[in-house]
Amino acid sequence: MKEPNIKAVVAAGEHAVEITWVSGKVDRVDLSALVADLAGLSTLDDAGAFAAVAVGEDGWSLIWPDGAEIGTDTLWRMAREQTGEATPIDEFAAWRARNRLSLSDAALALGITRRMVSYYEAGRYLIPRMVGLACKGWESEHQRHV
């Protein structure tokens, strides 16, 4: 997946940014989970530090004066997940773990390749909404037959 470049960014509340992509599309992205999970972003807990967000070199990231940086691949994925256009990685991984499915079993259940399951969990590709819905459907059907 080729992610778009960022044209502009503004802080839009606590741990949220409004990103304008070069295409003109605008997304509001909540970064609170990322800030909480990654030690390298802990300085962004300070509202003043967070508000100093800027567009990185050639629009390929967001940067902060303290050196914190988030790439467009992560931002684009998070934006698509938060708008419901893609299934969150943690939701997909939880489905697989909850149902004790190996990569091969998950692939068979969804009618996709084992490699694609691995790519989805690694964040290399957006997980299409239809795949998330298929997980829910598979789980529902599987529970009825157990």
PDB file of C-alpha atoms in Angstrom:
ATOM      1  CA  MET A   1       0.000   0.000   0.000  1.00  0.00           C
ATOM      2  CA  LYS A   2       1.360   3.411  -0.899  1.00  0.00           C
ATOM      3  CA  GLU A   3       0.358   5.920   1.710  1.00  0.00           C
ATOM      4  CA  PRO A   4      -0.376   9.526   0.800  1.00  0.00           C
ATOM      5  CA  ASN A   5       1.803  12.429   1.806  1.00  0.00           C
ATOM      6  CA  ILE A   6       0.698  14.934   4.423  1.00  0.00           C
ATOM      7  CA  LYS A   7       0.089  18.500   3.305  1.00  0.00           C
ATOM      8  CA  ALA A   8      -0.805  20.067   6.672  1.00  0.00           C
ATOM      9  CA  VAL A   9      -1.508  19.173  10.286  1.00  0.00           C
ATOM     10  CA  VAL A  10      -3.002  20.876  13.329  1.00  0.00           C
ATOM     11  CA  ALA A  11      -3.461  19.627  16.875  1.00  0.00           C
ATOM     12  CA  ALA A  12      -7.177  18.975  17.359  1.00  0.00           C
ATOM     13  CA  GLY A  13      -7.594  18.317  21.048  1.00  0.00           C
ATOM     14  CA  GLU A  14      -5.953  15.991  23.517  1.00  0.00           C
ATOM     15  CA  HIS A  15      -3.805  13.547  21.517  1.00  0.00           C
ATOM     16  CA  ALA A  16      -5.736  14.157  18.286  1.00  0.00           C
ATOM     17  CA  VAL A  17      -4.550  15.715  15.055  1.00  0.00           C
ATOM     18  CA  GLU A  18      -6.342  16.904  11.953  1.00  0.00           C
ATOM     19  CA  ILE A  19      -4.355  15.827   8.926  1.00  0.00           C
ATOM     20  CA  THR A  20      -4.819  17.260   5.463  1.00  0.00           C
ATOM     21  CA  TRP A  21      -3.380  14.832   2.932  1.00  0.00           C
ATOM     22  CA  VAL A  22      -1.910  16.035  -0.369  1.00  0.00           C
ATOM     23  CA  SER A  23      -5.023  14.625  -2.086  1.00  0.00           C
ATOM     24  CA  GLY A  24      -7.134  17.141  -0.121  1.00  0.00           C
ATOM     25  CA  LYS A  25      -8.728  14.489   2.094  1.00  0.00           C
ATOM     26  CA  VAL A  26      -8.907  15.541   5.748  1.00  0.00           C
ATOM     27  CA  ASP A  27      -8.851  13.059   8.645  1.00  0.00           C
ATOM     28  CA  ARG A  28      -9.031  13.540  12.396  1.00  0.00           C
ATOM     29  CA  VAL A  29      -6.803  10.922  13.998  1.00  0.00           C
ATOM     30  CA  ASP A  30      -6.845  10.084  17.694  1.00  0.00           C
ATOM     31  CA  LEU A  31      -3.279   9.212  18.715  1.00  0.00           C
ATOM     32  CA  SER A  32      -4.017   8.589  22.413  1.00  0.00           C
ATOM     33  CA  ALA A  33      -3.527   4.796  22.224  1.00  0.00           C
ATOM     34  CA  LEU A  34      -0.216   5.225  20.410  1.00  0.00           C
ATOM     35  CA  VAL A  35       1.017   7.834  22.886  1.00  0.00           C
ATOM     36  CA  ALA A  36       0.037   5.558  25.781  1.00  0.00           C
ATOM     37  CA  ASP A  37       1.661   2.448  24.278  1.00  0.00           C
ATOM     38  CA  LEU A  38       4.978   3.804  22.986  1.00  0.00           C
ATOM     39  CA  ALA A  39       7.583   5.047  25.439  1.00  0.00           C
ATOM     40  CA  GLY A  40       9.164   7.164  22.688  1.00  0.00           C
ATOM     41  CA  LEU A  41       5.995   9.250  22.521  1.00  0.00           C
ATOM     42  CA  SER A  42       5.562   9.748  26.274  1.00  0.00           C
ATOM     43  CA  THR A  43       6.614  13.414  26.045  1.00  0.00           C
ATOM     44  CA  LEU A  44       3.472  14.031  23.991  1.00  0.00           C
ATOM     45  CA  ASP A  45       1.379  13.591  27.138  1.00  0.00           C
ATOM     46  CA  ASP A  46       2.107  17.273  27.722  1.00  0.00           C
ATOM     47  CA  ALA A  47      -0.533  19.330  25.866  1.00  0.00           C
ATOM     48  CA  GLY A  48       1.955  22.049  24.930  1.00  0.00           C
ATOM     49  CA  ALA A  49       4.429  19.549  23.527  1.00  0.00           C
ATOM     50  CA  PHE A  50       1.690  17.765  21.593  1.00  0.00           C
ATOM     51  CA  ALA A  51       0.405  21.027  20.083  1.00  0.00           C
ATOM     52  CA  ALA A  52       3.845  21.651  18.528  1.00  0.00           C
ATOM     53  CA  VAL A  53       3.156  18.988  15.877  1.00  0.00           C
ATOM     54  CA  ALA A  54       4.452  19.714  12.368  1.00  0.00           C
ATOM     55  CA  VAL A  55       4.687  17.983   9.005  1.00  0.00           C
ATOM     56  CA  GLY A  56       7.942  16.070   8.535  1.00  0.00           C
ATOM     57  CA  GLU A  57      10.260  16.092   5.540  1.00  0.00           C
ATOM     58  CA  ASP A  58       8.403  15.728   2.228  1.00  0.00           C
ATOM     59  CA  GLY A  59       5.141  15.051   4.093  1.00  0.00           C
ATOM     60  CA  TRP A  60       6.060  11.474   5.070  1.00  0.00           C
ATOM     61  CA  SER A  61       5.551  11.900   8.820  1.00  0.00           C
ATOM     62  CA  LEU A  62       4.431  14.047  11.707  1.00  0.00           C
ATOM     63  CA  ILE A  63       7.224  15.392  13.887  1.00  0.00           C
ATOM     64  CA  TRP A  64       7.589  17.145  17.216  1.00  0.00           C
ATOM     65  CA  PRO A  65      10.449  19.357  18.444  1.00  0.00           C
ATOM     66  CA  ASP A  66      11.615  16.682  20.934  1.00  0.00           C
ATOM     67  CA  GLY A  67      12.295  14.249  18.077  1.00  0.00           C
ATOM     68  CA  ALA A  68       9.111  12.186  18.304  1.00  0.00           C
ATOM     69  CA  GLU A  69       7.896  11.110  14.882  1.00  0.00           C
ATOM     70  CA  ILE A  70       5.002   9.081  13.452  1.00  0.00           C
ATOM     71  CA  GLY A  71       5.084   7.910   9.824  1.00  0.00           C
ATOM     72  CA  THR A  72       2.297   8.243   7.307  1.00  0.00           C
ATOM     73  CA  ASP A  73       1.862   4.476   7.055  1.00  0.00           C
ATOM     74  CA  THR A  74       0.758   4.337  10.690  1.00  0.00           C
ATOM     75  CA  LEU A  75      -1.291   7.542  10.454  1.00  0.00           C
ATOM     76  CA  TRP A  76      -3.107   6.448   7.276  1.00  0.00           C
ATOM     77  CA  ARG A  77      -3.913   3.020   8.783  1.00  0.00           C
ATOM     78  CA  MET A  78      -5.167   4.579  12.026  1.00  0.00           C
ATOM     79  CA  ALA A  79      -7.315   7.065  10.117  1.00  0.00           C
ATOM     80  CA  ARG A  80      -8.913   4.305   8.048  1.00  0.00           C
ATOM     81  CA  GLU A  81      -9.511   2.169  11.159  1.00  0.00           C
ATOM     82  CA  GLN A  82     -11.015   5.061  13.106  1.00  0.00           C
ATOM     83  CA  THR A  83     -13.439   5.927  10.299  1.00  0.00           C
ATOM     84  CA  GLY A  84     -14.561   2.296  10.030  1.00  0.00           C
ATOM     85  CA  GLU A  85     -13.115   1.861   6.541  1.00  0.00           C
ATOM     86  CA  ALA A  86     -10.667  -0.789   7.805  1.00  0.00           C
ATOM     87  CA  THR A  87     -10.623  -3.339  10.603  1.00  0.00           C
ATOM     88  CA  PRO A  88      -8.227  -2.545  13.469  1.00  0.00           C
ATOM     89  CA  ILE A  89      -5.210  -4.856  13.712  1.00  0.00           C
ATOM     90  CA  ASP A  90      -5.836  -5.574  17.398  1.00  0.00           C
ATOM     91  CA  GLU A  91      -9.438  -6.603  16.642  1.00  0.00           C
ATOM     92  CA  PHE A  92      -8.246  -9.007  13.938  1.00  0.00           C
ATOM     93  CA  ALA A  93      -5.499 -10.467  16.162  1.00  0.00           C
ATOM     94  CA  ALA A  94      -7.955 -10.840  19.061  1.00  0.00           C
ATOM     95  CA  TRP A  95     -10.358 -12.778  16.801  1.00  0.00           C
ATOM     96  CA  ARG A  96      -7.583 -15.183  15.833  1.00  0.00           C
ATOM     97  CA  ALA A  97      -6.387 -15.601  19.444  1.00  0.00           C
ATOM     98  CA  ARG A  98      -9.906 -15.934  20.862  1.00  0.00           C
ATOM     99  CA  ASN A  99     -10.650 -18.737  18.415  1.00  0.00           C
ATOM    100  CA  ARG A 100      -7.199 -20.336  18.780  1.00  0.00           C
ATOM    101  CA  LEU A 101      -6.585 -20.155  15.047  1.00  0.00           C
ATOM    102  CA  SER A 102      -3.133 -20.593  13.561  1.00  0.00           C
ATOM    103  CA  LEU A 103      -2.204 -18.410  10.599  1.00  0.00           C
ATOM    104  CA  SER A 104      -3.143 -21.320   8.313  1.00  0.00           C
ATOM    105  CA  ASP A 105      -6.470 -21.944  10.072  1.00  0.00           C
ATOM    106  CA  ALA A 106      -7.381 -18.253   9.938  1.00  0.00           C
ATOM    107  CA  ALA A 107      -6.521 -18.154   6.244  1.00  0.00           C
ATOM    108  CA  LEU A 108      -8.699 -21.201   5.574  1.00  0.00           C
ATOM    109  CA  ALA A 109     -11.575 -19.748   7.593  1.00  0.00           C
ATOM    110  CA  LEU A 110     -11.471 -16.475   5.634  1.00  0.00           C
ATOM    111  CA  GLY A 111     -10.597 -17.828   2.204  1.00  0.00           C
ATOM    112  CA  ILE A 112      -7.345 -15.866   1.987  1.00  0.00           C
ATOM    113  CA  THR A 113      -3.687 -16.843   2.013  1.00  0.00           C
ATOM    114  CA  ARG A 114      -1.664 -17.514   5.143  1.00  0.00           C
ATOM    115  CA  ARG A 115       0.732 -14.804   4.000  1.00  0.00           C
ATOM    116  CA  MET A 116      -2.101 -12.252   3.860  1.00  0.00           C
ATOM    117  CA  VAL A 117      -3.139 -13.090   7.431  1.00  0.00           C
ATOM    118  CA  SER A 118       0.462 -12.487   8.486  1.00  0.00           C
ATOM    119  CA  TYR A 119       0.612  -9.216   6.540  1.00  0.00           C
ATOM    120  CA  TYR A 120      -2.620  -8.001   8.144  1.00  0.00           C
ATOM    121  CA  GLU A 121      -1.383  -8.696  11.672  1.00  0.00           C
ATOM    122  CA  ALA A 122       1.971  -7.053  10.949  1.00  0.00           C
ATOM    123  CA  GLY A 123       0.222  -3.906   9.686  1.00  0.00           C
ATOM    124  CA  ARG A 124       1.705  -4.209   6.198  1.00  0.00           C
ATOM    125  CA  TYR A 125      -1.741  -3.901   4.622  1.00  0.00           C
ATOM    126  CA  LEU A 126      -4.998  -2.366   5.741  1.00  0.00           C
ATOM    127  CA  ILE A 127      -7.455  -5.024   6.844  1.00  0.00           C
ATOM    128  CA  PRO A 128     -10.530  -4.452   4.667  1.00  0.00           C
ATOM    129  CA  ARG A 129     -13.803  -3.920   6.475  1.00  0.00           C
ATOM    130  CA  MET A 130     -15.213  -6.994   4.708  1.00  0.00           C
ATOM    131  CA  VAL A 131     -12.482  -9.154   6.297  1.00  0.00           C
ATOM    132  CA  GLY A 132     -13.464  -7.878   9.740  1.00  0.00           C
ATOM    133  CA  LEU A 133     -17.092  -8.661   8.993  1.00  0.00           C
ATOM    134  CA  ALA A 134     -16.104 -12.122   7.738  1.00  0.00           C
ATOM    135  CA  CYS A 135     -14.307 -12.748  11.061  1.00  0.00           C
ATOM    136  CA  LYS A 136     -17.471 -11.871  12.958  1.00  0.00           C
ATOM    137  CA  GLY A 137     -19.594 -14.041  10.674  1.00  0.00           C
ATOM    138  CA  TRP A 138     -17.202 -16.977  10.934  1.00  0.00           C
ATOM    139  CA  GLU A 139     -17.133 -16.698  14.716  1.00  0.00           C
ATOM    140  CA  SER A 140     -20.925 -16.545  14.926  1.00  0.00           C
ATOM    141  CA  GLU A 141     -21.324 -19.614  12.702  1.00  0.00           C
ATOM    142  CA  HIS A 142     -18.554 -21.497  14.502  1.00  0.00           C
ATOM    143  CA  GLN A 143     -20.133 -20.855  17.921  1.00  0.00           C
ATOM    144  CA  ARG A 144     -23.499 -22.182  16.700  1.00  0.00           C
ATOM    145  CA  HIS A 145     -21.896 -25.461  15.642  1.00  0.00           C
ATOM    146  CA  VAL A 146     -19.771 -26.052  18.725  1.00  0.00           C
TER     147      VAL A 146
END
